[in-house]
Amino acid sequence: MENNKSYFGELGRGIKTLATGMKVTIGEYFKDYWTNKSTEQYPENRKTTLHVAKRHRGRLVFKRNEDGAYRCTACTLCEKACPNGTIKITAHMAEDPETGKKKKVLDDYQYDLGDCMFCQLCTNACNFDAIGFTNDFENATFDRDALVLHLDKEVYQGGSLPNIQDGGAEWQVGKFNTKKK
Amino acid sequence: MFDFSQVTTWFHDLLTLTCGLGDFWAILIECVLVGAAVLGAYSVIAMILIFMERKVCAYFQCRIGPVRVGPWGLLQVVADVLKMLIKEIFFVDKADKLLYIVAPFLVIFGSVGAFCFLPWNRGAQILDFNVGVFLLTAISSIGVVGIFLAGWSSNNKYSVVSAMRSAVQMISYEMSLCLCLITAVILTGTMQVSGIVEAQSGPWGWLIVQGHVPALIAFVVFLIAGNAEANRGPFDMAEAESELTAGHHTEYSGMGFGFFYLAEFLNLFIIAGIAATVFLGGWAPIQIGVEAFDEVMQYIPGIVWFMGKAFLLVWLLMWIKWTFPRLRIDQILKLEWKYLMPMALVNLVLMTVIVALGLYIK
Ligand code: SF4
Ligand code: SF4
């Protein structure tokens, strides 16, 4: 036998593991039978008790400096890293009037949310900490074209939901909640 | 205890004596009525089961299940049925049209046929032959043919693969299923469904008590094999909705799919019902030999006992389904041919020895 278990040994081990599994699920079944479920009642609770983990990848945004300037240098590393061709960067070379050095200037940073598979390879590729994911997940539109975003043109201020970037409400396991607002 | 045959005799007399109908017409009317009752019960139980499955599964997996349609989601199943009924039925190009149409009916036929064998109450069994148990297993295996034809006629290679796997699985598990039933037959000495229940009605009469160790083994093996027969998790090889795009009924739409779906749930109930009948006494109430207690138990109608036991077993099978991960096809066959079948055979011999030596609890 492949794992060197005897005929009856395997039987005994199988029964034991199955019994363990059944013990776990029966515990869940009767644990506060009426309330303690981890399903959230979205959209009723979207403005009250909704919790979205901070690390959830909702959509890509530009991270900004304190003065609101973006940090992207148009190096196109993210564009190259993206397996889906989601990011399209257009840039031109321009001379810095003070130092006289040549430098790439970003014209357009196009991000197609409809193509993105949220693998985060682009963020990992960026050496300038210029892009990041926000957990703002309500991205649905009626029009595919509305999903094509130009990240350098917009200044992301946080989503439609209260405190969504901080994860929303406190995470409460098993609080089934339909509180509306 | 209430005997349902009073009702049937009364009705028969009403038709023949009071209305003066001949035997032919009386029996025809009775057949139509019984048929309608069976189909009605079949669909009502199917709806209950579908709703129960969703809720039970949700509770086992820490979810809440349907809540939006109707109070507590109660109308969800009605909505689903309506949706299924109004869906268009269409054919795959180059599908074998005749077999494609026949397949779901075969599946539902096997399932309704087996359903008719369940003893609902004293005197309320619909089919009750002296070879009942054999006929039951024979009729229920028509479903395999339906599943195989469905996969074959769909003109889809995934469906064929899945149909072959489910045929292999169902035919294999049929073995231990029948062996377990025969174990019970040895103990009761009859193959008639009503006789098997009747044999269990005394104090401590349920077969699982009467036959102690071998009956218990047979019961457990029966539940496992029955679960596989009904194509339910962890043996839902035929279905495997996430891996095989729902297997043999991928190409079915509307009620064609509905029939497979219905049969799957009803097979679950039938397996539970047969297990309740054969091992837990069917409609026979709990009797412990204490006069007063037995008296009270007698007042609870048989159908309540039967449904209670059957639904308890259904719940048990759902617990199993929503706990265990799906098995691979080789693991399924290994479980059957290396463990369950030999165990059932040894158990059969053990039971024979116990009955021959009179070691069972009388
Ligand atoms: S997350 Fe992945 S798919 Fe999306 S833009 Fe970044 S690299 Fe491309
Ligand atoms: S986002 Fe980062 S990786 Fe992409 S072009 Fe800008 S600096 Fe380069």
PDB file of C-alpha atoms in Angstrom, chain A residues 1-2 6-8 10-11 18-19 21-23 25-26 28-31 33-34 36-39 41-44 176, chain B residues 55-65 67-68 72 315-316 319-320 322-325 334-335 338-340 342-343:
ATOM      1  CA  MET A   1       0.000   0.000   0.000  1.00  0.00           C
ATOM      2  CA  GLU A   2       1.291   3.391  -0.952  1.00  0.00           C
ATOM      3  CA  SER A   6      -2.154  -1.752   6.959  1.00  0.00           C
ATOM      4  CA  TYR A   7      -5.655  -2.557   5.758  1.00  0.00           C
ATOM      5  CA  PHE A   8      -7.203  -2.114   9.165  1.00  0.00           C
ATOM      6  CA  GLU A  10      -6.125   2.795   7.343  1.00  0.00           C
ATOM      7  CA  LEU A  11      -9.716   2.007   8.205  1.00  0.00           C
ATOM      8  CA  LEU A  18     -14.091  11.590   9.730  1.00  0.00           C
ATOM      9  CA  ALA A  19     -15.407  11.645  13.286  1.00  0.00           C
ATOM     10  CA  GLY A  21     -14.741  16.459  11.020  1.00  0.00           C
ATOM     11  CA  MET A  22     -18.266  15.665  12.079  1.00  0.00           C
ATOM     12  CA  LYS A  23     -17.557  16.898  15.582  1.00  0.00           C
ATOM     13  CA  THR A  25     -19.453  20.774  12.010  1.00  0.00           C
ATOM     14  CA  ILE A  26     -21.976  19.736  14.628  1.00  0.00           C
ATOM     15  CA  GLU A  28     -20.878  24.959  14.335  1.00  0.00           C
ATOM     16  CA  TYR A  29     -24.444  23.835  13.744  1.00  0.00           C
ATOM     17  CA  PHE A  30     -25.566  24.332  17.299  1.00  0.00           C
ATOM     18  CA  LYS A  31     -23.351  27.264  18.201  1.00  0.00           C
ATOM     19  CA  TYR A  33     -28.237  28.405  16.441  1.00  0.00           C
ATOM     20  CA  TRP A  34     -30.044  31.608  15.583  1.00  0.00           C
ATOM     21  CA  ASN A  36     -23.825  33.382  15.161  1.00  0.00           C
ATOM     22  CA  LYS A  37     -23.363  33.173  11.441  1.00  0.00           C
ATOM     23  CA  SER A  38     -20.511  34.764   9.558  1.00  0.00           C
ATOM     24  CA  THR A  39     -22.653  35.759   6.580  1.00  0.00           C
ATOM     25  CA  GLN A  41     -26.391  41.001   5.365  1.00  0.00           C
ATOM     26  CA  TYR A  42     -25.100  43.133   2.528  1.00  0.00           C
ATOM     27  CA  PRO A  43     -26.402  45.596   1.252  1.00  0.00           C
ATOM     28  CA  GLU A  44     -28.557  46.314   4.302  1.00  0.00           C
ATOM     29  CA  PHE A 176     -25.829  38.668  11.742  1.00  0.00           C
TER      30      PHE A 176
ATOM     31  CA  LYS B  55     -30.845  25.753   5.520  1.00  0.00           C
ATOM     32  CA  VAL B  56     -29.065  22.766   7.018  1.00  0.00           C
ATOM     33  CA  CYS B  57     -26.066  23.244   4.760  1.00  0.00           C
ATOM     34  CA  ALA B  58     -25.962  26.923   5.661  1.00  0.00           C
ATOM     35  CA  TYR B  59     -26.032  26.192   9.365  1.00  0.00           C
ATOM     36  CA  PHE B  60     -23.317  23.598   9.102  1.00  0.00           C
ATOM     37  CA  GLN B  61     -21.118  26.004   7.234  1.00  0.00           C
ATOM     38  CA  CYS B  62     -21.790  29.046   9.406  1.00  0.00           C
ATOM     39  CA  ARG B  63     -23.998  30.775   6.896  1.00  0.00           C
ATOM     40  CA  ILE B  64     -27.663  31.743   6.974  1.00  0.00           C
ATOM     41  CA  GLY B  65     -29.116  30.347   3.781  1.00  0.00           C
ATOM     42  CA  VAL B  67     -33.711  34.798   3.771  1.00  0.00           C
ATOM     43  CA  ARG B  68     -34.985  37.212   1.169  1.00  0.00           C
ATOM     44  CA  TRP B  72     -37.132  33.127   6.562  1.00  0.00           C
ATOM     45  CA  TRP B 315     -30.510  15.325   8.437  1.00  0.00           C
ATOM     46  CA  LEU B 316     -27.753  12.875   9.328  1.00  0.00           C
ATOM     47  CA  TRP B 319     -24.527  16.490   8.051  1.00  0.00           C
ATOM     48  CA  ILE B 320     -22.231  13.995   6.374  1.00  0.00           C
ATOM     49  CA  TRP B 322     -21.679  19.141   4.236  1.00  0.00           C
ATOM     50  CA  THR B 323     -18.804  17.957   6.372  1.00  0.00           C
ATOM     51  CA  PHE B 324     -16.723  15.751   4.155  1.00  0.00           C
ATOM     52  CA  PRO B 325     -14.816  16.694   1.033  1.00  0.00           C
ATOM     53  CA  LYS B 334     -11.546   1.419  -3.139  1.00  0.00           C
ATOM     54  CA  LEU B 335     -13.930   2.177  -0.299  1.00  0.00           C
ATOM     55  CA  LYS B 338     -12.005  -3.156  -0.439  1.00  0.00           C
ATOM     56  CA  TYR B 339     -13.972  -2.186   2.631  1.00  0.00           C
ATOM     57  CA  LEU B 340     -17.749  -1.955   2.383  1.00  0.00           C
ATOM     58  CA  PRO B 342     -16.266  -7.451   2.203  1.00  0.00           C
ATOM     59  CA  MET B 343     -17.606  -5.982   5.418  1.00  0.00           C
TER      60      MET B 343
END
